Structure formats: C-alpha cells, structure tokens
Amino acid sequence: MPSVVLPTPRASATLFIGNAHELSSLNEAHIKSFGDFDGLGGVREHIEVSAVGINELLTPYANKIDFLSIDCEGLDYDLVKAIDHERIKPAVIQCEPSEHFLGGNTARMIDLMESRAYRLAAITDLNVIFERLS
C-alpha cells in the first residue's frame, strides 16, 4: 500500500497520481501547474493512502542521516520546516523548491536553512543543497 510523508502526523492523505508518475503529489494544483507536460500532464486518479509525520519517520535515524533528499512536488519547504532540527540533523539536505509553482520558495528555503545552521552548498536547475555547519 502506498504511503506518504507529511509535515505533521495524520492517519491518511489524498495522493493525486499524475499521468507522469514523477509528478504525483498531495497538491493537485502543483501537478496541474506543469500543463500538458508533453502529453503526460494532468491527474490520472486520486487515492487515499496511509501517512506518517516526517519526525516520526526520521527520529529513529536522527544521528545516522548523512544525506536527506526531499522531492515531494510542492511540499518540500513544509517538510523541511517541520523537521525537529534540534534532534534531527542530517549532514546534507537536498530539496526541490518548485520555484515555478511557489515563487520565492528558494529564498524561503535558504533563509530557513541558514537559521538552522546550514549553508547553501549548491543550486541546480531543480534543487537546492544544504550542508550542516556544525
């Protein structure tokens, strides 16, 4: 059964399955923001899936996370913000700001991560990568 990770614990959530599977998301508007996507755009279906909070997922590994990659189609900032940064301190965090959909999100992520003792290590076409300072 498919599962999703949320900023806060919840028993279930609606997952919108995109015609292009890599665009599936909890945010239907995010999928639609890609338009036709070479004939693969749009939502194929939506399903109810089990869910877990990000801290619930990561806490058992709190001191063992070297690299955390988050790519949740429009939910990345909310997930990163929800991480209990006092207990869970990955050495490197990569996430996708979805700047085309959430204008200014890259700057918001940088501000958030710098406030949590991370520095911006790299920006790619789609991702921002942060390195923990201490």
Short mmCIF file of N, CA and C in Angstrom, two decimals, residues 42-124:
data_model
loop_
_atom_site.label_atom_id
_atom_site.label_comp_id
_atom_site.label_asym_id
_atom_site.label_seq_id
_atom_site.Cartn_x
_atom_site.Cartn_y
_atom_site.Cartn_z
N GLY A 42 -1.46 16.44 -16.20
CA GLY A 42 -2.77 16.18 -15.61
C GLY A 42 -2.77 15.07 -14.58
N VAL A 43 -3.91 14.94 -13.94
CA VAL A 43 -4.10 13.96 -12.88
C VAL A 43 -4.86 12.76 -13.45
N ARG A 44 -4.30 11.58 -13.26
CA ARG A 44 -4.94 10.35 -13.73
C ARG A 44 -5.99 9.87 -12.74
N GLU A 45 -5.67 9.95 -11.45
CA GLU A 45 -6.59 9.50 -10.41
C GLU A 45 -6.14 10.06 -9.07
N HIS A 46 -6.96 9.90 -8.06
CA HIS A 46 -6.53 10.23 -6.71
C HIS A 46 -6.90 9.05 -5.82
N ILE A 47 -6.01 8.78 -4.85
CA ILE A 47 -6.21 7.64 -3.96
C ILE A 47 -5.94 8.07 -2.53
N GLU A 48 -6.58 7.41 -1.62
CA GLU A 48 -6.34 7.64 -0.20
C GLU A 48 -5.21 6.70 0.23
N VAL A 49 -4.19 7.26 0.87
CA VAL A 49 -3.02 6.47 1.27
C VAL A 49 -2.73 6.70 2.74
N SER A 50 -2.00 5.77 3.34
CA SER A 50 -1.57 5.96 4.72
C SER A 50 -0.52 7.06 4.76
N ALA A 51 -0.38 7.67 5.92
CA ALA A 51 0.55 8.79 6.05
C ALA A 51 1.33 8.67 7.36
N VAL A 52 2.49 9.32 7.37
CA VAL A 52 3.32 9.37 8.56
C VAL A 52 3.94 10.77 8.63
N GLY A 53 4.11 11.28 9.83
CA GLY A 53 4.76 12.58 10.00
C GLY A 53 6.26 12.45 9.78
N ILE A 54 6.88 13.49 9.26
CA ILE A 54 8.30 13.42 8.94
C ILE A 54 9.17 13.15 10.17
N ASN A 55 8.83 13.72 11.31
CA ASN A 55 9.63 13.47 12.50
C ASN A 55 9.47 12.04 12.99
N GLU A 56 8.27 11.52 12.85
CA GLU A 56 8.01 10.12 13.20
C GLU A 56 8.86 9.19 12.34
N LEU A 57 8.98 9.52 11.07
CA LEU A 57 9.79 8.72 10.15
C LEU A 57 11.28 8.83 10.45
N LEU A 58 11.77 10.04 10.70
CA LEU A 58 13.21 10.27 10.82
C LEU A 58 13.80 10.06 12.21
N THR A 59 13.02 10.21 13.26
CA THR A 59 13.55 10.15 14.62
C THR A 59 14.36 8.89 14.92
N PRO A 60 13.95 7.70 14.50
CA PRO A 60 14.78 6.52 14.79
C PRO A 60 16.18 6.59 14.17
N TYR A 61 16.37 7.44 13.18
CA TYR A 61 17.65 7.54 12.48
C TYR A 61 18.32 8.89 12.74
N ALA A 62 17.87 9.62 13.73
CA ALA A 62 18.26 11.01 13.94
C ALA A 62 19.76 11.26 13.87
N ASN A 63 20.56 10.40 14.44
CA ASN A 63 22.01 10.61 14.46
C ASN A 63 22.73 9.88 13.34
N LYS A 64 21.99 9.32 12.41
CA LYS A 64 22.60 8.48 11.37
C LYS A 64 22.33 8.97 9.96
N ILE A 65 21.74 10.13 9.80
CA ILE A 65 21.36 10.61 8.46
C ILE A 65 22.48 11.47 7.91
N ASP A 66 23.14 10.96 6.88
CA ASP A 66 24.18 11.74 6.22
C ASP A 66 23.58 12.61 5.12
N PHE A 67 22.67 12.02 4.33
CA PHE A 67 22.10 12.72 3.18
C PHE A 67 20.60 12.51 3.17
N LEU A 68 19.86 13.60 3.20
CA LEU A 68 18.40 13.55 3.15
C LEU A 68 17.95 14.26 1.88
N SER A 69 17.29 13.53 1.00
CA SER A 69 16.78 14.10 -0.24
C SER A 69 15.26 14.14 -0.17
N ILE A 70 14.71 15.33 -0.34
CA ILE A 70 13.26 15.52 -0.30
C ILE A 70 12.82 16.03 -1.67
N ASP A 71 11.89 15.31 -2.28
CA ASP A 71 11.33 15.71 -3.58
C ASP A 71 9.86 15.34 -3.55
N CYS A 72 9.06 16.24 -3.02
CA CYS A 72 7.65 15.94 -2.77
C CYS A 72 6.69 16.84 -3.52
N GLU A 73 7.11 17.30 -4.69
CA GLU A 73 6.23 18.03 -5.60
C GLU A 73 5.37 19.09 -4.91
N GLY A 74 6.04 20.13 -4.42
CA GLY A 74 5.33 21.27 -3.86
C GLY A 74 5.23 21.27 -2.35
N LEU A 75 5.70 20.22 -1.69
CA LEU A 75 5.58 20.13 -0.24
C LEU A 75 6.94 20.20 0.46
N ASP A 76 8.00 20.36 -0.31
CA ASP A 76 9.36 20.28 0.25
C ASP A 76 9.61 21.28 1.38
N TYR A 77 9.26 22.54 1.17
CA TYR A 77 9.51 23.56 2.20
C TYR A 77 8.79 23.19 3.49
N ASP A 78 7.54 22.80 3.39
CA ASP A 78 6.77 22.45 4.59
C ASP A 78 7.39 21.27 5.33
N LEU A 79 7.89 20.30 4.58
CA LEU A 79 8.54 19.15 5.21
C LEU A 79 9.83 19.55 5.90
N VAL A 80 10.67 20.31 5.22
CA VAL A 80 11.94 20.74 5.81
C VAL A 80 11.68 21.59 7.05
N LYS A 81 10.72 22.47 6.97
CA LYS A 81 10.39 23.34 8.11
C LYS A 81 9.89 22.52 9.30
N ALA A 82 9.19 21.45 9.05
CA ALA A 82 8.61 20.63 10.12
C ALA A 82 9.64 19.75 10.82
N ILE A 83 10.79 19.52 10.22
CA ILE A 83 11.79 18.65 10.83
C ILE A 83 12.24 19.23 12.17
N ASP A 84 12.26 18.40 13.19
CA ASP A 84 12.74 18.79 14.51
C ASP A 84 14.25 18.95 14.43
N HIS A 85 14.70 20.16 14.10
CA HIS A 85 16.12 20.39 13.83
C HIS A 85 16.98 20.35 15.08
N GLU A 86 16.38 20.29 16.25
CA GLU A 86 17.16 20.12 17.48
C GLU A 86 17.61 18.67 17.65
N ARG A 87 16.83 17.73 17.11
CA ARG A 87 17.16 16.31 17.25
C ARG A 87 17.62 15.67 15.95
N ILE A 88 17.11 16.14 14.84
CA ILE A 88 17.38 15.51 13.54
C ILE A 88 18.24 16.46 12.73
N LYS A 89 19.50 16.07 12.50
CA LYS A 89 20.47 16.98 11.87
C LYS A 89 21.23 16.28 10.75
N PRO A 90 20.59 16.05 9.61
CA PRO A 90 21.32 15.43 8.50
C PRO A 90 22.52 16.29 8.12
N ALA A 91 23.59 15.65 7.67
CA ALA A 91 24.78 16.38 7.24
C ALA A 91 24.48 17.20 6.00
N VAL A 92 23.71 16.63 5.08
CA VAL A 92 23.37 17.29 3.82
C VAL A 92 21.87 17.10 3.57
N ILE A 93 21.22 18.18 3.17
CA ILE A 93 19.80 18.12 2.81
C ILE A 93 19.64 18.69 1.40
N GLN A 94 18.99 17.90 0.55
CA GLN A 94 18.67 18.35 -0.80
C GLN A 94 17.15 18.41 -0.92
N CYS A 95 16.64 19.50 -1.46
CA CYS A 95 15.20 19.59 -1.67
C CYS A 95 14.91 20.41 -2.92
N GLU A 96 13.67 20.29 -3.36
CA GLU A 96 13.25 20.93 -4.60
C GLU A 96 12.25 22.05 -4.27
N PRO A 97 12.63 23.31 -4.49
CA PRO A 97 11.75 24.41 -4.12
C PRO A 97 10.49 24.58 -4.97
N SER A 98 10.43 23.95 -6.15
CA SER A 98 9.28 24.12 -7.05
C SER A 98 9.03 25.59 -7.33
N GLU A 99 10.09 26.29 -7.66
CA GLU A 99 10.05 27.74 -7.86
C GLU A 99 9.02 28.15 -8.92
N HIS A 100 8.80 27.32 -9.93
CA HIS A 100 7.82 27.65 -10.97
C HIS A 100 6.40 27.76 -10.41
N PHE A 101 6.16 27.02 -9.33
CA PHE A 101 4.83 26.96 -8.73
C PHE A 101 4.74 27.83 -7.48
N LEU A 102 5.83 27.89 -6.74
CA LEU A 102 5.87 28.63 -5.48
C LEU A 102 6.97 29.68 -5.56
N GLY A 103 6.71 30.73 -6.29
CA GLY A 103 7.71 31.78 -6.48
C GLY A 103 8.26 32.29 -5.16
N GLY A 104 9.57 32.44 -5.07
CA GLY A 104 10.22 32.89 -3.85
C GLY A 104 10.55 31.77 -2.89
N ASN A 105 10.19 30.54 -3.23
CA ASN A 105 10.40 29.42 -2.32
C ASN A 105 11.88 29.11 -2.12
N THR A 106 12.70 29.33 -3.14
CA THR A 106 14.13 29.09 -2.98
C THR A 106 14.69 30.00 -1.89
N ALA A 107 14.36 31.27 -1.94
CA ALA A 107 14.84 32.22 -0.92
C ALA A 107 14.30 31.84 0.46
N ARG A 108 13.06 31.42 0.53
CA ARG A 108 12.48 30.98 1.82
C ARG A 108 13.25 29.80 2.38
N MET A 109 13.58 28.84 1.51
CA MET A 109 14.33 27.66 1.96
C MET A 109 15.72 28.05 2.46
N ILE A 110 16.37 28.93 1.71
CA ILE A 110 17.71 29.36 2.11
C ILE A 110 17.65 30.05 3.47
N ASP A 111 16.71 30.96 3.66
CA ASP A 111 16.57 31.65 4.94
C ASP A 111 16.31 30.67 6.08
N LEU A 112 15.40 29.73 5.85
CA LEU A 112 15.09 28.74 6.88
C LEU A 112 16.32 27.92 7.23
N MET A 113 17.00 27.41 6.22
CA MET A 113 18.14 26.53 6.49
C MET A 113 19.31 27.28 7.13
N GLU A 114 19.53 28.52 6.73
CA GLU A 114 20.59 29.30 7.37
C GLU A 114 20.26 29.55 8.84
N SER A 115 18.98 29.72 9.16
CA SER A 115 18.58 29.91 10.56
C SER A 115 18.76 28.64 11.38
N ARG A 116 18.96 27.52 10.70
CA ARG A 116 19.13 26.23 11.37
C ARG A 116 20.57 25.71 11.25
N ALA A 117 21.50 26.61 11.02
CA ALA A 117 22.93 26.28 10.97
C ALA A 117 23.32 25.41 9.78
N TYR A 118 22.70 25.70 8.64
CA TYR A 118 23.09 25.08 7.37
C TYR A 118 23.55 26.18 6.44
N ARG A 119 24.40 25.83 5.50
CA ARG A 119 24.79 26.79 4.47
C ARG A 119 24.38 26.24 3.12
N LEU A 120 24.10 27.13 2.20
CA LEU A 120 23.77 26.73 0.85
C LEU A 120 25.04 26.21 0.19
N ALA A 121 25.05 24.95 -0.20
CA ALA A 121 26.23 24.35 -0.84
C ALA A 121 26.13 24.41 -2.35
N ALA A 122 24.90 24.29 -2.89
CA ALA A 122 24.74 24.29 -4.35
C ALA A 122 23.29 24.54 -4.72
N ILE A 123 23.12 25.08 -5.91
CA ILE A 123 21.80 25.21 -6.52
C ILE A 123 21.91 24.59 -7.91
N THR A 124 21.01 23.67 -8.22
CA THR A 124 20.95 23.09 -9.56
C THR A 124 19.72 23.66 -10.27
#
